[in-house]
Short mmCIF file of C-alpha atoms (C1' of nucleotides) in Angstrom, two decimals:
data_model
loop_
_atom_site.label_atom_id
_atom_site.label_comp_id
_atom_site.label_asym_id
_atom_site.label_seq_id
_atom_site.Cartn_x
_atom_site.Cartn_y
_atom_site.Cartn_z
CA UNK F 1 55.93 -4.83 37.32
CA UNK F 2 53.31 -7.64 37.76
CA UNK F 3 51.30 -5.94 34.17
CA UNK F 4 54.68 -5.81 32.08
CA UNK F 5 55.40 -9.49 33.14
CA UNK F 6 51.62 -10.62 32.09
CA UNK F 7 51.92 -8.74 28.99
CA UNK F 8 55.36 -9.65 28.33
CA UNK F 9 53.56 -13.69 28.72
CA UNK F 10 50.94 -13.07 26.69
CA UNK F 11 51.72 -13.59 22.78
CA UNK F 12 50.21 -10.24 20.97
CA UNK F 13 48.09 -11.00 17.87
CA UNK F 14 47.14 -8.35 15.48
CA UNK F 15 43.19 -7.56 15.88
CA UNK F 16 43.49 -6.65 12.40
CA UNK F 17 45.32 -9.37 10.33
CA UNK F 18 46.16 -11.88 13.12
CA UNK F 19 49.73 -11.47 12.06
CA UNK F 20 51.70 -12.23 15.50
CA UNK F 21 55.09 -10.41 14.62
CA UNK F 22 55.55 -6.75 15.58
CA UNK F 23 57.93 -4.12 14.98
CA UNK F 24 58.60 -1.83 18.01
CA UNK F 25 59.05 2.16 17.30
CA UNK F 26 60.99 2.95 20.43
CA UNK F 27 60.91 6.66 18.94
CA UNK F 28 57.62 7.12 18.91
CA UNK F 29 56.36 4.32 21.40
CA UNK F 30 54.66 2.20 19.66
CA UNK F 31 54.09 -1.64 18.77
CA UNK F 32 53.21 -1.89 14.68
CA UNK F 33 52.02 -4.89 13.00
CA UNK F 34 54.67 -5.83 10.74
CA UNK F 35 51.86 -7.24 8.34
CA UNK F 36 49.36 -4.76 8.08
CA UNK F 37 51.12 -1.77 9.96
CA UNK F 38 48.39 -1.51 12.58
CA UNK F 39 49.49 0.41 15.62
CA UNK F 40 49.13 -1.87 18.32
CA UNK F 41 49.52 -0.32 21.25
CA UNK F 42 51.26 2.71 22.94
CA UNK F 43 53.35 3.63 25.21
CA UNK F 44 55.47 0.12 25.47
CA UNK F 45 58.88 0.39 27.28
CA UNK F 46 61.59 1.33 25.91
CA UNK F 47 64.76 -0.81 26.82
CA UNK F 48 67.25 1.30 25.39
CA UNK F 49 69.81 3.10 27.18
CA UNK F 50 68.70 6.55 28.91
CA UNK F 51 71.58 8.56 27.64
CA UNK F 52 72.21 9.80 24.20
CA UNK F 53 75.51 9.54 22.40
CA UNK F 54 76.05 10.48 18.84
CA UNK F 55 79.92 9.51 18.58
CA UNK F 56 81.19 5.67 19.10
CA UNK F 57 83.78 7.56 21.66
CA UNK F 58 80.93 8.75 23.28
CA UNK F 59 78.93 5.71 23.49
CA UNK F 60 81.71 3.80 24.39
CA UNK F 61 82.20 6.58 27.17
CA UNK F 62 78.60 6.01 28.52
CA UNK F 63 77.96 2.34 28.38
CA UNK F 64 77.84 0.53 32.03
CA UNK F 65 77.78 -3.16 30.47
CA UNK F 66 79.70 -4.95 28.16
CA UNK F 67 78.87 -6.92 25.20
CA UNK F 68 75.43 -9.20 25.40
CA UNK F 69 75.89 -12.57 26.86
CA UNK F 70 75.13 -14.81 23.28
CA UNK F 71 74.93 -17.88 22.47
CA UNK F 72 76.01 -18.02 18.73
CA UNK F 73 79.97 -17.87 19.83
CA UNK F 74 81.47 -21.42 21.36
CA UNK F 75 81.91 -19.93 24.81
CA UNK F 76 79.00 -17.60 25.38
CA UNK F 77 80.70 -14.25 24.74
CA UNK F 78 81.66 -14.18 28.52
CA UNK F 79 85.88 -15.75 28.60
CA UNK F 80 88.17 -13.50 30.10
CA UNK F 81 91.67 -12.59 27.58
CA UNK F 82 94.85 -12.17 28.81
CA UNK F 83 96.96 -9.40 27.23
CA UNK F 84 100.39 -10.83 25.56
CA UNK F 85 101.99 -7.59 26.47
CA UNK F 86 104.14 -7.92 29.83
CA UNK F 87 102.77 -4.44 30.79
CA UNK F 88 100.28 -3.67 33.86
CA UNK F 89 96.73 -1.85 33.25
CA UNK F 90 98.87 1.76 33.50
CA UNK F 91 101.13 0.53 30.66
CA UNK F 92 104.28 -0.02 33.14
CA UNK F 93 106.69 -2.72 32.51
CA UNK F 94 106.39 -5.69 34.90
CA UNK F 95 108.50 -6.77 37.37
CA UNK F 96 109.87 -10.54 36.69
CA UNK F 97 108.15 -12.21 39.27
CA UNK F 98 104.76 -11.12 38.32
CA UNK F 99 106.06 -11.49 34.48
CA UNK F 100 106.56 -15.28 35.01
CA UNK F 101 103.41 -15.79 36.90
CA UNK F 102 101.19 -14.20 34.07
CA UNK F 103 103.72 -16.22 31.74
CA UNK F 104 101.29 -19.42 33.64
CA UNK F 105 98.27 -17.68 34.10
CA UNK F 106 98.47 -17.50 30.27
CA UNK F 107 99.51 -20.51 29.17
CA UNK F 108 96.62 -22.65 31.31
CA UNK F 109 94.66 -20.29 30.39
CA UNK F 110 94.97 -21.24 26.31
CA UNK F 111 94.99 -24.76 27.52
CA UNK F 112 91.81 -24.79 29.24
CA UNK F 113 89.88 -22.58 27.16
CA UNK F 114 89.12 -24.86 24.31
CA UNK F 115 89.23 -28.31 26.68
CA UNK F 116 86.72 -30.68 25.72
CA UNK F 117 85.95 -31.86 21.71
CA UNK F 118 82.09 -30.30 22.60
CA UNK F 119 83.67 -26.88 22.49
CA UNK F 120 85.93 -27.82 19.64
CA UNK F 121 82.74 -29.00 17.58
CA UNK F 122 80.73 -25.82 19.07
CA UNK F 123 83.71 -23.41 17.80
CA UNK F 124 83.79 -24.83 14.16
CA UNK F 125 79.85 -25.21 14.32
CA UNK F 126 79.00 -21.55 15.06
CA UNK F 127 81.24 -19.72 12.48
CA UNK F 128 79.76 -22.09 9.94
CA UNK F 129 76.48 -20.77 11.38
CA UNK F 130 77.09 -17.21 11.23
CA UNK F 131 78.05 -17.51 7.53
CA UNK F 132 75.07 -19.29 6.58
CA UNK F 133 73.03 -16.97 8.42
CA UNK F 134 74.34 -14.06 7.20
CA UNK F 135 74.59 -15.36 3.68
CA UNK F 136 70.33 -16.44 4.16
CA UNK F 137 69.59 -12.78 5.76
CA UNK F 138 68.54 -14.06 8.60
CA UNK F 139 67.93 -11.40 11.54
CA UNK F 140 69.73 -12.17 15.12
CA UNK F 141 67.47 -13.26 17.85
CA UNK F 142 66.78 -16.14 15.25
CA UNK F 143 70.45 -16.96 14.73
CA UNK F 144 70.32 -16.98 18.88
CA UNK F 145 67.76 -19.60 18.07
CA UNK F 146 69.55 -21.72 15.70
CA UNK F 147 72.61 -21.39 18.17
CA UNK F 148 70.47 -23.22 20.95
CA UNK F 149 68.75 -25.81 18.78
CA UNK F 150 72.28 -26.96 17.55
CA UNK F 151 73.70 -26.71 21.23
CA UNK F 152 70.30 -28.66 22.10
CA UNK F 153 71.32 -30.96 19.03
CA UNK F 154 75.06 -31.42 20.36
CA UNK F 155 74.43 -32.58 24.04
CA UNK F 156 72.12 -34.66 22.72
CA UNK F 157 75.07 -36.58 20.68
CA UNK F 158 73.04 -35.91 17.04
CA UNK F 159 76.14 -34.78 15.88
CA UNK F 160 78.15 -37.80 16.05
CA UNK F 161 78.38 -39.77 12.39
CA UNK F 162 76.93 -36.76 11.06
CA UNK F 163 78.38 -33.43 9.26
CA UNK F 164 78.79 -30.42 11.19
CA UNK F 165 77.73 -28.33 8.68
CA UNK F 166 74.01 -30.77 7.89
CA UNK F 167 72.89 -30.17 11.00
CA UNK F 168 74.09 -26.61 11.48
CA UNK F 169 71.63 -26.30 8.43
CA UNK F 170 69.10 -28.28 10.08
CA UNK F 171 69.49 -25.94 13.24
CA UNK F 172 68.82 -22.71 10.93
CA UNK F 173 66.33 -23.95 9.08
CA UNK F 174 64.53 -25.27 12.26
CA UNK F 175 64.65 -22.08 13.98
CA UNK F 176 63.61 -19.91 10.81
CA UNK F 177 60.44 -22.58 11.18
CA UNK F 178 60.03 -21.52 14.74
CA UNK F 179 60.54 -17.97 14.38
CA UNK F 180 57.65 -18.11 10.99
CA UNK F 181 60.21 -16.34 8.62
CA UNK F 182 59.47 -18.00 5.55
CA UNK F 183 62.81 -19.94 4.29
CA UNK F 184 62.48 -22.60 2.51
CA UNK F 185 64.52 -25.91 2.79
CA UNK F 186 66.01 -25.48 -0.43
CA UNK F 187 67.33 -22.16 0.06
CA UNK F 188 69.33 -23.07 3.15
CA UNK F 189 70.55 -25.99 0.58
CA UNK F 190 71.86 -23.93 -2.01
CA UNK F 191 73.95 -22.12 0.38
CA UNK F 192 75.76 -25.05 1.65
CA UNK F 193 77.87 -28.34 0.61
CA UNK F 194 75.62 -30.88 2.05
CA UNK F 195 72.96 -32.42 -0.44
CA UNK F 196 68.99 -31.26 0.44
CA UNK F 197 68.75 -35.39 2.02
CA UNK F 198 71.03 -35.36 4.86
CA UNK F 199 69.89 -31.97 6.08
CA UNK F 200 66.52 -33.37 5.40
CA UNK F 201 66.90 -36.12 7.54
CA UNK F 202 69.19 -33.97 10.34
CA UNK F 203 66.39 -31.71 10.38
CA UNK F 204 63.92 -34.77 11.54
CA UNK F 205 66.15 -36.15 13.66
CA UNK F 206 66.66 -32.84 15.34
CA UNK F 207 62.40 -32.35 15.53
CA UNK F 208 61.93 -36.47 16.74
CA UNK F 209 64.84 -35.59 19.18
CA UNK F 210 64.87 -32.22 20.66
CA UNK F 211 61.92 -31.26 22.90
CA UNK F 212 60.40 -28.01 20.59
CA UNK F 213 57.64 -27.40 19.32
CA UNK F 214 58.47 -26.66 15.49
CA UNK F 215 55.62 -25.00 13.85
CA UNK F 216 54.13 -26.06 10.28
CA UNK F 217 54.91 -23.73 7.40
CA UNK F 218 51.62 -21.97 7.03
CA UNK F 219 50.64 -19.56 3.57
CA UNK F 220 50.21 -16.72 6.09
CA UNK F 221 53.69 -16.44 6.59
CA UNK F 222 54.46 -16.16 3.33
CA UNK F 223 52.40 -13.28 2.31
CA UNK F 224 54.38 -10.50 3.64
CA UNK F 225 57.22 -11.23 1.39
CA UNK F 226 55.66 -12.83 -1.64
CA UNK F 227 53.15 -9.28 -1.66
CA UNK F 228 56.87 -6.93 -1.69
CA UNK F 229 57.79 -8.86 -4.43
CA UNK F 230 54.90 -8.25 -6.02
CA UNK F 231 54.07 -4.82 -5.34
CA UNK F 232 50.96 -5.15 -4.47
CA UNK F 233 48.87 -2.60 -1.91
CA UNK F 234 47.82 -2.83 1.56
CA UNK F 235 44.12 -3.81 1.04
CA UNK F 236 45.35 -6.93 -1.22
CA UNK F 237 47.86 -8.23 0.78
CA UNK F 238 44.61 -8.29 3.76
CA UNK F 239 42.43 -9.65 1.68
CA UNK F 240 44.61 -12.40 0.82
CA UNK F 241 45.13 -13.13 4.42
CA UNK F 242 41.63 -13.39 5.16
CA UNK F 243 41.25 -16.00 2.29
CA UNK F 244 43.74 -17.91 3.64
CA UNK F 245 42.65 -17.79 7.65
CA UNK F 246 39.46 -18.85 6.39
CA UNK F 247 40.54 -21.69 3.76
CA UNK F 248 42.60 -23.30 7.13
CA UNK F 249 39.90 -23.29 9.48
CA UNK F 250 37.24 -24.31 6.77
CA UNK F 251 39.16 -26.71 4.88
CA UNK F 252 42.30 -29.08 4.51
CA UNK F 253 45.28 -26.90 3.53
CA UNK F 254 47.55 -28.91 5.20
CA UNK F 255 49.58 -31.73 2.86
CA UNK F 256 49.59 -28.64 0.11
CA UNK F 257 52.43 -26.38 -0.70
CA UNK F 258 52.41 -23.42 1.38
CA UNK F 259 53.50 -21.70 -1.47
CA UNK F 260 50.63 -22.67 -4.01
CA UNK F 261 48.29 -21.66 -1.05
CA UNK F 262 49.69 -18.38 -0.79
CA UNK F 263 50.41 -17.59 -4.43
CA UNK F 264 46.71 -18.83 -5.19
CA UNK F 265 45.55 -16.13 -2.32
CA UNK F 266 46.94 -13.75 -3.64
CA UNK F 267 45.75 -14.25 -6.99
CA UNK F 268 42.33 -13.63 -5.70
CA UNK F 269 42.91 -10.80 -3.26
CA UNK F 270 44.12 -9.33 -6.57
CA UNK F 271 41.40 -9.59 -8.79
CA UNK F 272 38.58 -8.92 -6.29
CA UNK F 273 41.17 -5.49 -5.22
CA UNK F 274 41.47 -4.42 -8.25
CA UNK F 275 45.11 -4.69 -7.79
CA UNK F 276 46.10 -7.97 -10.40
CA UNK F 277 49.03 -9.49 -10.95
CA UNK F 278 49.30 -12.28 -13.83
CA UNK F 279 49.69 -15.40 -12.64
CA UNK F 280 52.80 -16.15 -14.18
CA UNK F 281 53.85 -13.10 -11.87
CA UNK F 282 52.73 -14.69 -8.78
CA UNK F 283 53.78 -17.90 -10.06
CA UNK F 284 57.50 -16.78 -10.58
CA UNK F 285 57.86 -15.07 -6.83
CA UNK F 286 56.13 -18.28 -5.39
CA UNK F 287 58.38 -20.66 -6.73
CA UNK F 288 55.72 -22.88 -8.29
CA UNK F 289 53.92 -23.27 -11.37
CA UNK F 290 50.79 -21.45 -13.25
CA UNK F 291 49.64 -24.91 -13.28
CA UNK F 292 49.74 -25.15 -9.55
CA UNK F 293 48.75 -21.65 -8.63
CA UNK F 294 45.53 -22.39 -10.97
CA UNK F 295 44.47 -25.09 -9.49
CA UNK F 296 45.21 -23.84 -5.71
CA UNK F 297 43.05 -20.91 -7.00
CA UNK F 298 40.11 -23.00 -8.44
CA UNK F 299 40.27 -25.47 -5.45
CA UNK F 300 40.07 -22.26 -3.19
CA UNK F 301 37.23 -20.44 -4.83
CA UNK F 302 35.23 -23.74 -5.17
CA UNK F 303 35.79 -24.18 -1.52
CA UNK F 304 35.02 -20.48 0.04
CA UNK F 305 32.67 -19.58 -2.31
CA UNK F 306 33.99 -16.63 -3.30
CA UNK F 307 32.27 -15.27 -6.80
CA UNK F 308 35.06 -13.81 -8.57
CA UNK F 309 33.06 -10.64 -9.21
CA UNK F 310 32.39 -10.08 -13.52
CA UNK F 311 32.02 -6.64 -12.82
CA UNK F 312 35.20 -4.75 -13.81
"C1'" DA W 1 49.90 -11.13 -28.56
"C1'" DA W 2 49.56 -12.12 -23.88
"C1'" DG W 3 47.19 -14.44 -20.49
"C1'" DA W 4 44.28 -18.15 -18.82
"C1'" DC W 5 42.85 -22.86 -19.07
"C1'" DG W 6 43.06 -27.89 -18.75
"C1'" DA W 7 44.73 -32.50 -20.29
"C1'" DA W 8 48.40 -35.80 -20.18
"C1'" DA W 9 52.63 -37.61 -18.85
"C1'" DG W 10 56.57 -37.37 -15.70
"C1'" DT W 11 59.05 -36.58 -11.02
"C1'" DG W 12 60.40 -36.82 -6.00
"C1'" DG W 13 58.64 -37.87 -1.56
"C1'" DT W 14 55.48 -40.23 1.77
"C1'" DT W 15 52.86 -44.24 3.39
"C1'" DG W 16 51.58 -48.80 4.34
"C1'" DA W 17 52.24 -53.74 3.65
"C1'" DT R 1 62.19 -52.85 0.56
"C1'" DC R 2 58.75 -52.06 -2.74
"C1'" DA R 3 54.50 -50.53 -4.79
"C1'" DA R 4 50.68 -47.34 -4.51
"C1'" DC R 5 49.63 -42.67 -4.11
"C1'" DA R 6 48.97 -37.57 -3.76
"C1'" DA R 7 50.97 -33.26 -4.89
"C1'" DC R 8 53.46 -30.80 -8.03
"C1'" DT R 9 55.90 -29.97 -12.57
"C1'" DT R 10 56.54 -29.83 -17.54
"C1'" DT R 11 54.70 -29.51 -21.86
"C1'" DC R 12 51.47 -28.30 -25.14
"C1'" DG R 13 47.24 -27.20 -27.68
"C1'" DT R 14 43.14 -24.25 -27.28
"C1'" DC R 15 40.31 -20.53 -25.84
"C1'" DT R 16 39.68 -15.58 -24.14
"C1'" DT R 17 40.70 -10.78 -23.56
#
DNA sequence: AAGACGAAAGTGGTTGA
DNA sequence: TCAACAACTTTCGTCTT
């Protein structure tokens, strides 16, 4: 028990790329490196259920719990319904005393269920959320995220003066930051009504305000995504995420565009793979220029020293 | 003909007085 | 609040493959 809490504390980094997300093969039993697909390590645990079921009926049958206790609905998943049928669990008509005691039960029960304008706020907030989430992609433990940075954001009165629907924007961009799943600010922007400055400015009120630690976009997290679009093979997308490890720990890559950085990476991973793309390619998936990419690339190769081998 | 290159001028955002 | 500034973009002519 003591091991799988250590291990559970311990952030895993891949030996091989130093990418830090995994994807766990419960099938098989194994942690893969969702950069690089490097099998991590064997024989993790698998938290799924111990039966099998192949039907819903049958899973339905089987399960012991109910749904997971989440924090992207306004009360938690966990409030209690009452039927508006005046029939007990067995389906038999009630008798008119208990009738007109569920008749109360029910109607405090409406009442108190959305009480306070926090809950109101959280109920409008969260289906907002869920359609901007959806609409960006964006996978479900980070929505959970999003969830608690707005919740964060709420109790700490942020809201107030502000549009819902800003800093729900703010919250899922902050927590796609957090999470390292490249999404740019813009792209949350085009999805909503609110112009790129006030979720801008929600999203630094939310990081001056709310005590997280919000990572800085970094190249590296890019590269998975930008290298799909692209096509390009294993042994590029690794080379171009050695070039950038070592252009951050070498040299100044911060006050750059994470996206020049990457696109300029992989430019060079291409040509020294074998596997090149044009940089008008790159330059199109990156969403910056040739201009930028070349001189990202130049500054980079200057920097590292890397001789762009003129054998070919 | 496509791609790479670099100069020049323009734009939106940050910083410091 | 404003000007200076760095990073990035747009545009365009030239060179290379």
């Amino acid at each position: 028990m003591k091991m799988i809490e250590e291990s559970l504390k311990k952030k895993k980094v891949c030996v091989s790329c130093g990418e830090t997300s995994f994807t766990e093969d419960y099938t098989r039993g194994e942690n893969i490196c969702t950069s690089c697909g490097l099998v991590a390590s064997e024989r993790i645990t698998d938290r799924g259920p111990e039966w099998r079921a192949f039907t819903t009926e049958e899973r339905n049958a089987r399960a012991r719990t109910g749904a997971p206790m989440t924090l992207t609905i306004a009360d938690r998943g966990l409030s209690t319904t009452i039927d508006w049928r005046n029939k007990d669990a067995s389906g038999r008509a009630l008798t008119s005393n208990t009738r007109a005691a569920i008749y109360r039960m029910r109607k405090w029960h409406i009442r108190s269920r959305l009480h306070s304008s926090q809950h109101r706020n959280l109920g409008i907030a969260m289906s907002e959320m869920e359609r901007l989430s959806s609409q960006l992609g964006i996978p479900r433990d980070v929505r959970e995220t999003s969830a608690l940075m707005y919740r964060k954001a709420l109790t700490k009165k942020l809201v107030r003066g502000r549009s819902i629907e800003s800093v729900v924007a703010a919250s899922v961009y902050l927590a796609c930051r957090i999470h390292r799943i490249p999404r740019r600010l813009d792209e949350v922007v085009a999805e909503t009504n609110v112009s790129r400055k006030q979720i801008g400015y929600a999203v630094r009120l939310i990081v001056s305000q709310v005590n997280i630690d919000v990572p800085l976009a970094s190249a590296k997290d890019l590269i998975p995504r930008l290298s799909s679009d692209l096509f390009l093979e294993g042994r590029t997308v690794q080379k171009a995420t050695e070039i950038i490890k070592s252009a951050e720990e070498k040299f100044v890559t911060t006050g750059k565009d994470p996206g020049g950085i990457a696109g300029a990476a992989l430019y060079i991973a291409g040509i020294i793979e074998k596997d090149r793309r044009t940089q008008r390619e790159i330059a199109n998936v990156s969403r910056v220029t040739e201009v930028t990419i070349r001189n990202r690339y130049k500054e980079l190769v200057r920097v590292l020293g890397i001789s762009i081998s003129v054998d070919s």
